[in-house]
Amino acid sequence: MERRSRSLKPTWRNAFRISGDGSERASPTLHRCGVSRFPRATAKRGPSASRLWRIGCCNERLRIVSAIYEPDFLDCSFGYRPGRNPHLALKALRDHIVTGKVRHVYEADIQGYFTHLNHEWLRKMIALRIADPVITGLIGKWLNAGVMEHGVIARPEAGTPQGGPISPCLANVYLHYVLDLWFEKRAKKDLQGEAYLTRFVDDFVVAFQYKRDAEHFDRTLTHRMEKFGLKLAPDKTRMLLFGRFARERAASYGGKPGTFEFLGFKHVCGVDAKGKFAVIRIPSEKSCRKFLDRTYAWLQQHRHWRRRDQQRHLATQLKGFYQYFALNRCVPKLERVKYHVEKQWRHAIKRQSQRHRVFWSYLRGRSWFQLPQPKVLHPGF
């Protein structure tokens, strides 16, 4: 037993030696590379409205790439990084808008980002930082492995497969050179005022002091993305009046600053308890509707469950929703979501029971109908 455990213990050196001689390669077969399809939660459905998730045979050996690039990533980059969660990205964006001279906000999203990464450009970017042929060879095998679906092997010329530890890192590396470094080293030199970038994977927001800077950035960014095979989503890319100085300017002609959504939150210009400018963040309607659609679909399929089991599952779902969205000033919106879940549950009970009426007074008095109350879980963000 001791000899067997010693032989099964993996090491990075052995892993790279095995793959370095070409004896082990990334295989597109289902036996070596598990593939499953998950539908994307988008309004538009079609052949391209789903992502292929792939688990390659070299996943564990390529984790070292993340350790190499982590010190190089800039502070404006969040997502798929240790200790850089969405709440920190929201806090950074709020601090930029509240403390900086921000009057305009440019929000953007890259269309089909994970399926349009150019392999040639990505290899050149990797070569700038990594010279080890073993690691670069593993990355090349991963990109060229292909995907088997319904017995047909597809080898896309662009994009990176999702599902393994290397794919998020490669996605961050690509935008690190395409957007982050370019913005800090090149784009900001052509601007006359302050500018701040906050990026979470392929979703990013840039805060500007002057409108002409935002317009110039929009023009140059479009050409920059086209150069590297990327394209901005037109329905998710826009420029709006937002910020402390924007609120004062909009009030001068009787208008109001705009609102935008970032990481599931709707951002609104407001004031705090002392009357000072503050960025109010509340769960967006899209996020709430997506969650309520899931709870409704679950209740329709599990109306036969016992009440206690239904309560336990709905409470778990609500706690997960609260865990992400329970920021300051979000409790009223979360209470509204909880009320809609109760309405869905009541409707499911009415459909199951022979009684046509199930009164709220009856349900409120039952212990099995009690769901967790929302409260602020992240006061510092």
C-alpha positions as a LaTeX table, in Angstrom:
\begin{tabular}{lrrr}
\hline
Residue & $x$ (\AA) & $y$ (\AA) & $z$ (\AA) \\
\hline
Met1 & 0.00 & 0.00 & 0.00 \\
Glu2 & 2.84 & 2.40 & 0.86 \\
Arg3 & 4.56 & 1.68 & $-2.46$ \\
Arg4 & 1.32 & 2.29 & $-4.36$ \\
Ser5 & 0.60 & 5.61 & $-2.64$ \\
Arg6 & 4.17 & 6.75 & $-3.35$ \\
Ser7 & 3.84 & 5.91 & $-7.05$ \\
Leu8 & 0.52 & 7.76 & $-7.35$ \\
Lys9 & 1.78 & 10.97 & $-5.77$ \\
Pro10 & 1.87 & 13.60 & $-8.57$ \\
Thr11 & 4.64 & 16.14 & $-8.95$ \\
Trp12 & 4.99 & 19.07 & $-11.31$ \\
Arg13 & 8.39 & 17.86 & $-12.51$ \\
Asn14 & 7.13 & 14.43 & $-13.44$ \\
Ala15 & 4.05 & 15.90 & $-15.06$ \\
Phe16 & 6.07 & 18.20 & $-17.30$ \\
Arg17 & 8.55 & 15.41 & $-18.12$ \\
Ile18 & 5.74 & 13.13 & $-19.22$ \\
Ser19 & 4.21 & 15.74 & $-21.47$ \\
Gly20 & 7.48 & 17.18 & $-22.69$ \\
Asp21 & 8.43 & 14.19 & $-24.81$ \\
Gly22 & 5.09 & 14.27 & $-26.62$ \\
Ser23 & 3.99 & 10.91 & $-25.27$ \\
Glu24 & 0.83 & 12.36 & $-23.79$ \\
Arg25 & $-1.37$ & 14.73 & $-25.73$ \\
Ala26 & $-4.65$ & 16.51 & $-25.25$ \\
Ser27 & $-7.25$ & 14.29 & $-26.87$ \\
Pro28 & $-10.55$ & 15.39 & $-28.39$ \\
Thr29 & $-12.23$ & 12.08 & $-27.56$ \\
Leu30 & $-14.93$ & 11.89 & $-24.95$ \\
His31 & $-12.94$ & 9.29 & $-23.02$ \\
Arg32 & $-10.06$ & 11.66 & $-22.38$ \\
Cys33 & $-11.91$ & 14.92 & $-22.59$ \\
Gly34 & $-15.37$ & 15.13 & $-21.02$ \\
Val35 & $-17.79$ & 17.44 & $-22.77$ \\
Ser36 & $-21.22$ & 18.63 & $-21.68$ \\
Arg37 & $-23.43$ & 21.39 & $-22.92$ \\
Phe38 & $-25.01$ & 23.99 & $-20.71$ \\
Pro39 & $-27.51$ & 26.46 & $-22.21$ \\
Arg40 & $-26.65$ & 30.08 & $-21.75$ \\
Ala41 & $-29.10$ & 32.21 & $-19.81$ \\
Thr42 & $-29.75$ & 34.66 & $-22.62$ \\
Ala43 & $-32.86$ & 35.88 & $-24.33$ \\
Lys44 & $-31.61$ & 34.82 & $-27.75$ \\
Arg45 & $-31.40$ & 31.09 & $-28.37$ \\
Gly46 & $-29.74$ & 29.40 & $-31.26$ \\
Pro47 & $-26.87$ & 27.14 & $-32.29$ \\
Ser48 & $-24.33$ & 29.55 & $-30.83$ \\
Ala49 & $-26.30$ & 30.28 & $-27.66$ \\
Ser50 & $-24.54$ & 27.59 & $-25.64$ \\
Arg51 & $-21.00$ & 27.13 & $-24.46$ \\
Leu52 & $-18.96$ & 23.97 & $-24.65$ \\
Trp53 & $-17.36$ & 23.08 & $-21.37$ \\
Arg54 & $-14.32$ & 20.85 & $-21.65$ \\
Ile55 & $-12.24$ & 19.10 & $-19.05$ \\
Gly56 & $-8.85$ & 18.41 & $-20.63$ \\
Cys57 & $-6.31$ & 15.86 & $-19.51$ \\
Cys58 & $-3.63$ & 18.53 & $-18.82$ \\
Asn59 & $-5.71$ & 20.69 & $-16.47$ \\
Glu60 & $-3.78$ & 19.98 & $-13.29$ \\
Arg61 & $-0.41$ & 20.48 & $-14.97$ \\
Leu62 & $-1.17$ & 23.97 & $-16.24$ \\
Arg63 & $-2.10$ & 25.58 & $-12.91$ \\
Ile64 & 1.42 & 26.92 & $-12.73$ \\
Val65 & 0.57 & 29.39 & $-15.51$ \\
Ser66 & $-1.79$ & 31.21 & $-13.15$ \\
Ala67 & 0.97 & 31.51 & $-10.56$ \\
Ile68 & 3.31 & 32.99 & $-13.18$ \\
Tyr69 & 0.90 & 35.67 & $-14.38$ \\
Glu70 & $-0.78$ & 36.60 & $-11.10$ \\
Pro71 & 1.95 & 39.12 & $-10.07$ \\
Asp72 & 1.76 & 40.75 & $-13.52$ \\
Phe73 & $-1.99$ & 41.43 & $-13.57$ \\
Leu74 & $-2.97$ & 45.02 & $-12.78$ \\
Asp75 & $-5.16$ & 46.17 & $-9.90$ \\
Cys76 & $-7.97$ & 47.08 & $-12.32$ \\
Ser77 & $-8.45$ & 43.40 & $-13.21$ \\
Phe78 & $-10.90$ & 41.26 & $-11.24$ \\
Gly79 & $-12.42$ & 37.85 & $-11.77$ \\
Tyr80 & $-10.78$ & 34.41 & $-12.08$ \\
Arg81 & $-8.11$ & 35.58 & $-9.66$ \\
Pro82 & $-7.53$ & 34.59 & $-6.03$ \\
Gly83 & $-8.82$ & 37.21 & $-3.62$ \\
Arg84 & $-10.34$ & 39.36 & $-6.39$ \\
Asn85 & $-14.07$ & 38.69 & $-6.12$ \\
Pro86 & $-16.96$ & 40.73 & $-7.61$ \\
His87 & $-17.54$ & 42.64 & $-4.36$ \\
Leu88 & $-14.01$ & 44.04 & $-4.51$ \\
Ala89 & $-14.62$ & 45.11 & $-8.11$ \\
Leu90 & $-17.82$ & 46.89 & $-7.07$ \\
Lys91 & $-16.01$ & 48.61 & $-4.22$ \\
Ala92 & $-13.18$ & 49.76 & $-6.48$ \\
Leu93 & $-15.66$ & 51.18 & $-9.00$ \\
Arg94 & $-17.58$ & 52.98 & $-6.28$ \\
Asp95 & $-14.40$ & 54.50 & $-4.82$ \\
His96 & $-13.34$ & 55.76 & $-8.26$ \\
Ile97 & $-16.68$ & 57.46 & $-8.85$ \\
Val98 & $-17.07$ & 58.92 & $-5.34$ \\
Thr99 & $-13.52$ & 60.16 & $-4.77$ \\
Gly100 & $-12.49$ & 60.95 & $-8.35$ \\
Lys101 & $-13.54$ & 63.70 & $-10.71$ \\
Val102 & $-15.96$ & 61.54 & $-12.62$ \\
Arg103 & $-18.65$ & 62.94 & $-14.86$ \\
His104 & $-19.10$ & 60.26 & $-17.52$ \\
Val105 & $-19.14$ & 56.46 & $-17.41$ \\
Tyr106 & $-18.41$ & 54.17 & $-20.34$ \\
Glu107 & $-19.73$ & 50.62 & $-19.89$ \\
Ala108 & $-18.87$ & 47.86 & $-22.34$ \\
Asp109 & $-19.07$ & 44.12 & $-22.82$ \\
Ile110 & $-17.16$ & 42.01 & $-25.34$ \\
Gln111 & $-19.39$ & 39.97 & $-27.62$ \\
Gly112 & $-18.65$ & 36.24 & $-27.49$ \\
Tyr113 & $-15.33$ & 36.84 & $-25.81$ \\
Phe114 & $-14.39$ & 33.24 & $-24.98$ \\
Thr115 & $-15.11$ & 32.07 & $-28.52$ \\
His116 & $-13.16$ & 34.80 & $-30.33$ \\
Leu117 & $-9.73$ & 34.76 & $-28.71$ \\
Asn118 & $-7.17$ & 34.70 & $-31.50$ \\
His119 & $-4.81$ & 31.76 & $-31.01$ \\
Glu120 & $-1.90$ & 33.38 & $-32.85$ \\
Trp121 & $-2.03$ & 36.55 & $-30.77$ \\
Leu122 & $-2.46$ & 34.51 & $-27.59$ \\
Arg123 & 0.67 & 32.46 & $-28.31$ \\
Lys124 & 2.65 & 35.67 & $-28.90$ \\
Met125 & 1.43 & 37.07 & $-25.58$ \\
Ile126 & 2.36 & 33.89 & $-23.74$ \\
Ala127 & 5.83 & 33.94 & $-25.30$ \\
Leu128 & 6.48 & 37.41 & $-23.86$ \\
Arg129 & 6.37 & 36.02 & $-20.34$ \\
Ile130 & 7.02 & 32.27 & $-20.61$ \\
Ala131 & 9.97 & 30.81 & $-22.51$ \\
Asp132 & 9.71 & 27.24 & $-21.25$ \\
Pro133 & 8.84 & 25.09 & $-24.29$ \\
Val134 & 7.14 & 22.51 & $-22.09$ \\
Ile135 & 4.56 & 24.98 & $-20.77$ \\
Thr136 & 4.03 & 26.67 & $-24.13$ \\
Gly137 & 3.70 & 23.27 & $-25.73$ \\
Leu138 & 1.02 & 22.26 & $-23.23$ \\
Ile139 & $-0.90$ & 25.46 & $-23.92$ \\
Gly140 & $-0.68$ & 24.82 & $-27.66$ \\
Lys141 & $-1.96$ & 21.28 & $-27.20$ \\
Trp142 & $-4.84$ & 22.57 & $-25.11$ \\
Leu143 & $-5.86$ & 25.12 & $-27.72$ \\
Asn144 & $-5.61$ & 22.62 & $-30.59$ \\
Ala145 & $-7.20$ & 19.64 & $-28.85$ \\
Gly146 & $-10.63$ & 20.28 & $-30.33$ \\
Val147 & $-14.04$ & 19.30 & $-29.01$ \\
Met148 & $-16.04$ & 16.19 & $-29.82$ \\
Glu149 & $-19.79$ & 16.72 & $-29.96$ \\
His150 & $-22.25$ & 14.12 & $-31.22$ \\
Gly151 & $-19.34$ & 12.09 & $-32.60$ \\
Val152 & $-17.94$ & 15.01 & $-34.64$ \\
Ile153 & $-14.58$ & 16.58 & $-33.79$ \\
Ala154 & $-14.50$ & 20.37 & $-34.13$ \\
Arg155 & $-11.20$ & 22.21 & $-34.04$ \\
Pro156 & $-11.99$ & 25.93 & $-33.77$ \\
Glu157 & $-9.36$ & 28.39 & $-34.94$ \\
Ala158 & $-10.28$ & 30.90 & $-32.24$ \\
Gly159 & $-11.49$ & 30.86 & $-28.66$ \\
Thr160 & $-10.46$ & 29.03 & $-25.53$ \\
Pro161 & $-12.36$ & 26.07 & $-24.05$ \\
Gln162 & $-14.06$ & 26.69 & $-20.72$ \\
Gly163 & $-14.16$ & 24.27 & $-17.86$ \\
Gly164 & $-10.52$ & 23.93 & $-16.83$ \\
Pro165 & $-8.15$ & 26.04 & $-14.72$ \\
Ile166 & $-6.14$ & 27.23 & $-17.72$ \\
Ser167 & $-9.03$ & 28.79 & $-19.65$ \\
Pro168 & $-9.81$ & 31.60 & $-17.15$ \\
Cys169 & $-6.12$ & 32.41 & $-16.90$ \\
Leu170 & $-5.72$ & 32.60 & $-20.68$ \\
Ala171 & $-8.78$ & 34.84 & $-20.89$ \\
Asn172 & $-7.24$ & 37.21 & $-18.35$ \\
Val173 & $-3.86$ & 37.12 & $-20.09$ \\
Tyr174 & $-5.43$ & 38.10 & $-23.41$ \\
Leu175 & $-7.25$ & 41.14 & $-22.00$ \\
His176 & $-4.26$ & 42.00 & $-19.83$ \\
Tyr177 & $-2.37$ & 42.89 & $-23.00$ \\
Val178 & $-5.29$ & 43.97 & $-25.18$ \\
Leu179 & $-7.02$ & 46.25 & $-22.67$ \\
Asp180 & $-5.40$ & 46.67 & $-19.25$ \\
Leu181 & $-1.81$ & 47.48 & $-20.19$ \\
Trp182 & $-2.91$ & 49.41 & $-23.25$ \\
Phe183 & $-5.21$ & 51.59 & $-21.16$ \\
Glu184 & $-2.60$ & 52.31 & $-18.46$ \\
Lys185 & 0.42 & 52.80 & $-20.73$ \\
Arg186 & $-1.02$ & 54.22 & $-23.96$ \\
Ala187 & $-4.65$ & 55.32 & $-23.81$ \\
Lys188 & $-4.40$ & 57.43 & $-20.65$ \\
Lys189 & $-1.61$ & 59.51 & $-22.18$ \\
Asp190 & $-4.02$ & 60.85 & $-24.80$ \\
Leu191 & $-6.63$ & 61.88 & $-22.22$ \\
Gln192 & $-6.86$ & 65.32 & $-20.65$ \\
Gly193 & $-8.70$ & 64.39 & $-17.46$ \\
Glu194 & $-8.93$ & 61.56 & $-14.98$ \\
Ala195 & $-9.89$ & 58.06 & $-16.11$ \\
Tyr196 & $-10.35$ & 54.81 & $-14.18$ \\
Leu197 & $-10.78$ & 51.26 & $-15.54$ \\
Thr198 & $-12.54$ & 48.44 & $-13.66$ \\
Arg199 & $-12.69$ & 45.08 & $-15.45$ \\
Phe200 & $-14.27$ & 41.80 & $-14.40$ \\
Val201 & $-13.30$ & 39.23 & $-17.06$ \\
Asp202 & $-14.94$ & 40.55 & $-20.28$ \\
Asp203 & $-17.25$ & 43.06 & $-18.59$ \\
Phe204 & $-15.65$ & 46.44 & $-17.85$ \\
Val205 & $-16.50$ & 50.03 & $-16.93$ \\
Val206 & $-14.36$ & 53.13 & $-17.48$ \\
Ala207 & $-15.03$ & 56.36 & $-15.56$ \\
Phe208 & $-14.02$ & 59.65 & $-17.22$ \\
Gln209 & $-13.81$ & 63.25 & $-16.17$ \\
Tyr210 & $-14.48$ & 64.72 & $-19.62$ \\
Lys211 & $-16.89$ & 63.67 & $-22.33$ \\
Arg212 & $-14.36$ & 64.22 & $-25.12$ \\
Asp213 & $-12.04$ & 61.74 & $-23.43$ \\
Ala214 & $-14.79$ & 59.14 & $-23.33$ \\
Glu215 & $-15.62$ & 59.69 & $-27.01$ \\
His216 & $-11.95$ & 59.43 & $-27.99$ \\
Phe217 & $-11.60$ & 56.24 & $-25.95$ \\
Asp218 & $-14.65$ & 54.75 & $-27.67$ \\
Arg219 & $-13.15$ & 55.34 & $-31.12$ \\
Thr220 & $-9.71$ & 53.99 & $-30.27$ \\
Leu221 & $-11.10$ & 51.01 & $-28.34$ \\
Thr222 & $-13.16$ & 49.88 & $-31.32$ \\
His223 & $-10.08$ & 49.75 & $-33.54$ \\
Arg224 & $-8.09$ & 48.10 & $-30.77$ \\
Met225 & $-10.61$ & 45.30 & $-30.37$ \\
Glu226 & $-10.86$ & 44.70 & $-34.11$ \\
Lys227 & $-7.09$ & 44.36 & $-34.32$ \\
Phe228 & $-7.19$ & 41.41 & $-31.92$ \\
Gly229 & $-10.30$ & 39.75 & $-33.35$ \\
Leu230 & $-12.75$ & 41.04 & $-30.74$ \\
Lys231 & $-15.95$ & 43.05 & $-31.00$ \\
Leu232 & $-17.94$ & 45.09 & $-28.49$ \\
Ala233 & $-21.55$ & 44.10 & $-27.92$ \\
Pro234 & $-23.55$ & 47.07 & $-29.25$ \\
Asp235 & $-26.51$ & 46.48 & $-26.92$ \\
Lys236 & $-24.25$ & 46.47 & $-23.83$ \\
Thr237 & $-21.87$ & 49.28 & $-24.75$ \\
Arg238 & $-22.81$ & 52.92 & $-24.11$ \\
Met239 & $-21.70$ & 56.18 & $-22.54$ \\
Leu240 & $-23.76$ & 58.04 & $-19.96$ \\
Leu241 & $-23.70$ & 60.98 & $-17.59$ \\
Phe242 & $-22.87$ & 59.68 & $-14.12$ \\
Gly243 & $-20.98$ & 60.74 & $-11.00$ \\
Arg244 & $-20.80$ & 63.51 & $-8.44$ \\
Phe245 & $-20.10$ & 66.25 & $-10.97$ \\
Ala246 & $-22.58$ & 64.73 & $-13.42$ \\
Arg247 & $-25.32$ & 65.02 & $-10.82$ \\
Glu248 & $-24.62$ & 68.72 & $-10.40$ \\
Arg249 & $-24.48$ & 69.32 & $-14.14$ \\
Ala250 & $-27.70$ & 67.42 & $-14.83$ \\
Ala251 & $-29.50$ & 69.36 & $-12.09$ \\
Ser252 & $-28.55$ & 72.66 & $-13.76$ \\
Tyr253 & $-30.86$ & 71.93 & $-16.70$ \\
Gly254 & $-33.46$ & 69.89 & $-14.84$ \\
Gly255 & $-32.22$ & 66.45 & $-15.84$ \\
Lys256 & $-31.02$ & 63.39 & $-13.98$ \\
Pro257 & $-27.85$ & 61.32 & $-14.31$ \\
Gly258 & $-28.13$ & 57.98 & $-16.03$ \\
Thr259 & $-27.96$ & 54.52 & $-14.52$ \\
Phe260 & $-25.93$ & 51.49 & $-15.54$ \\
Glu261 & $-25.61$ & 47.83 & $-14.57$ \\
Phe262 & $-22.39$ & 46.10 & $-13.59$ \\
Leu263 & $-22.00$ & 42.61 & $-12.11$ \\
Gly264 & $-25.72$ & 42.23 & $-11.52$ \\
Phe265 & $-26.19$ & 45.56 & $-9.71$ \\
Lys266 & $-27.91$ & 48.69 & $-10.92$ \\
His267 & $-25.84$ & 51.78 & $-10.10$ \\
Val268 & $-27.71$ & 54.99 & $-9.28$ \\
Cys269 & $-26.53$ & 58.44 & $-8.20$ \\
Gly270 & $-27.81$ & 59.26 & $-4.70$ \\
Val271 & $-26.87$ & 60.68 & $-1.31$ \\
Asp272 & $-25.88$ & 59.10 & 1.99 \\
Ala273 & $-27.23$ & 59.78 & 5.48 \\
Lys274 & $-25.11$ & 62.95 & 5.74 \\
Gly275 & $-26.38$ & 64.35 & 2.44 \\
Lys276 & $-23.16$ & 63.70 & 0.55 \\
Phe277 & $-22.95$ & 62.12 & $-2.89$ \\
Ala278 & $-23.04$ & 58.32 & $-2.91$ \\
Val279 & $-23.34$ & 55.53 & $-5.45$ \\
Ile280 & $-26.44$ & 53.49 & $-4.68$ \\
Arg281 & $-26.28$ & 49.85 & $-5.80$ \\
Ile282 & $-29.35$ & 47.66 & $-5.90$ \\
Pro283 & $-29.96$ & 44.25 & $-7.51$ \\
Ser284 & $-30.89$ & 44.74 & $-11.16$ \\
Glu285 & $-34.25$ & 43.69 & $-12.51$ \\
Lys286 & $-32.55$ & 41.19 & $-14.80$ \\
Ser287 & $-30.81$ & 39.48 & $-11.88$ \\
Cys288 & $-33.99$ & 39.32 & $-9.81$ \\
Arg289 & $-36.04$ & 38.01 & $-12.71$ \\
Lys290 & $-33.48$ & 35.33 & $-13.50$ \\
Phe291 & $-33.54$ & 34.14 & $-9.89$ \\
Leu292 & $-37.34$ & 34.15 & $-9.70$ \\
Asp293 & $-37.57$ & 32.21 & $-12.95$ \\
Arg294 & $-35.39$ & 29.50 & $-11.43$ \\
Thr295 & $-37.46$ & 29.27 & $-8.25$ \\
Tyr296 & $-40.70$ & 29.16 & $-10.25$ \\
Ala297 & $-39.41$ & 26.37 & $-12.49$ \\
Trp298 & $-38.23$ & 24.41 & $-9.46$ \\
Leu299 & $-41.60$ & 24.74 & $-7.70$ \\
Gln300 & $-43.44$ & 23.57 & $-10.80$ \\
Gln301 & $-41.36$ & 20.40 & $-10.88$ \\
His302 & $-41.37$ & 19.70 & $-7.13$ \\
Arg303 & $-44.90$ & 20.49 & $-6.01$ \\
His304 & $-45.19$ & 16.91 & $-4.72$ \\
Trp305 & $-42.37$ & 17.39 & $-2.19$ \\
Arg306 & $-43.14$ & 17.69 & 1.49 \\
Arg307 & $-43.56$ & 21.22 & 2.78 \\
Arg308 & $-40.48$ & 21.01 & 5.01 \\
Asp309 & $-38.32$ & 19.85 & 2.12 \\
Gln310 & $-39.63$ & 22.65 & $-0.07$ \\
Gln311 & $-38.91$ & 25.13 & 2.70 \\
Arg312 & $-35.37$ & 23.83 & 3.10 \\
His313 & $-34.61$ & 24.12 & $-0.61$ \\
Leu314 & $-36.16$ & 27.59 & $-1.05$ \\
Ala315 & $-34.34$ & 28.83 & 2.05 \\
Thr316 & $-31.05$ & 27.61 & 0.59 \\
Gln317 & $-31.73$ & 29.38 & $-2.70$ \\
Leu318 & $-32.63$ & 32.64 & $-0.95$ \\
Lys319 & $-29.55$ & 32.49 & 1.28 \\
Gly320 & $-27.37$ & 32.10 & $-1.79$ \\
Phe321 & $-29.07$ & 35.09 & $-3.41$ \\
Tyr322 & $-28.64$ & 37.15 & $-0.22$ \\
Gln323 & $-24.99$ & 36.14 & 0.06 \\
Tyr324 & $-24.14$ & 37.98 & $-3.14$ \\
Phe325 & $-26.65$ & 40.84 & $-3.26$ \\
Ala326 & $-26.90$ & 41.79 & 0.44 \\
Leu327 & $-24.98$ & 45.08 & 0.20 \\
Asn328 & $-25.93$ & 48.37 & 1.79 \\
Arg329 & $-29.39$ & 49.65 & 0.74 \\
Cys330 & $-30.25$ & 46.34 & $-0.94$ \\
Val331 & $-32.50$ & 44.96 & 1.83 \\
Pro332 & $-35.78$ & 46.49 & 0.52 \\
Lys333 & $-35.18$ & 44.94 & $-2.90$ \\
Leu334 & $-34.29$ & 41.59 & $-1.34$ \\
Glu335 & $-37.47$ & 41.68 & 0.75 \\
Arg336 & $-39.41$ & 42.17 & $-2.47$ \\
Val337 & $-37.71$ & 39.14 & $-4.00$ \\
Lys338 & $-38.57$ & 37.08 & $-0.92$ \\
Tyr339 & $-42.21$ & 38.16 & $-1.20$ \\
His340 & $-42.36$ & 37.03 & $-4.84$ \\
Val341 & $-40.90$ & 33.64 & $-3.85$ \\
Glu342 & $-43.64$ & 33.30 & $-1.26$ \\
Lys343 & $-46.23$ & 34.14 & $-3.88$ \\
Gln344 & $-44.83$ & 31.46 & $-6.18$ \\
Trp345 & $-44.87$ & 28.95 & $-3.36$ \\
Arg346 & $-48.46$ & 29.84 & $-2.46$ \\
His347 & $-49.49$ & 29.42 & $-6.10$ \\
Ala348 & $-47.86$ & 25.98 & $-6.20$ \\
Ile349 & $-49.69$ & 24.96 & $-3.03$ \\
Lys350 & $-52.99$ & 26.10 & $-4.49$ \\
Arg351 & $-52.38$ & 24.09 & $-7.65$ \\
Gln352 & $-51.64$ & 20.96 & $-5.65$ \\
Ser353 & $-54.46$ & 21.24 & $-3.11$ \\
Gln354 & $-58.10$ & 20.53 & $-3.79$ \\
Arg355 & $-58.97$ & 23.73 & $-1.96$ \\
His356 & $-59.30$ & 26.70 & $-4.27$ \\
Arg357 & $-58.30$ & 29.25 & $-1.64$ \\
Val358 & $-55.15$ & 29.29 & 0.48 \\
Phe359 & $-55.20$ & 32.43 & 2.61 \\
Trp360 & $-52.11$ & 34.36 & 3.59 \\
Ser361 & $-53.26$ & 34.36 & 7.22 \\
Tyr362 & $-53.15$ & 30.56 & 7.20 \\
Leu363 & $-49.68$ & 30.39 & 5.61 \\
Arg364 & $-48.13$ & 33.07 & 7.84 \\
Gly365 & $-49.02$ & 31.07 & 10.90 \\
Arg366 & $-47.31$ & 27.90 & 9.72 \\
Ser367 & $-43.70$ & 27.29 & 10.73 \\
Trp368 & $-42.93$ & 25.41 & 7.51 \\
Phe369 & $-43.77$ & 28.51 & 5.45 \\
Gln370 & $-41.13$ & 30.70 & 7.14 \\
Leu371 & $-38.25$ & 31.80 & 4.87 \\
Pro372 & $-35.04$ & 33.62 & 5.91 \\
Gln373 & $-35.20$ & 37.39 & 6.20 \\
Pro374 & $-32.61$ & 39.43 & 4.25 \\
Lys375 & $-30.03$ & 41.55 & 6.05 \\
Val376 & $-26.85$ & 43.38 & 5.10 \\
Leu377 & $-24.02$ & 40.84 & 4.89 \\
His378 & $-21.29$ & 43.01 & 3.33 \\
Pro379 & $-21.40$ & 46.40 & 5.07 \\
Gly380 & $-17.87$ & 47.34 & 4.00 \\
Phe381 & $-18.58$ & 47.08 & 0.28 \\
\hline
\end{tabular}
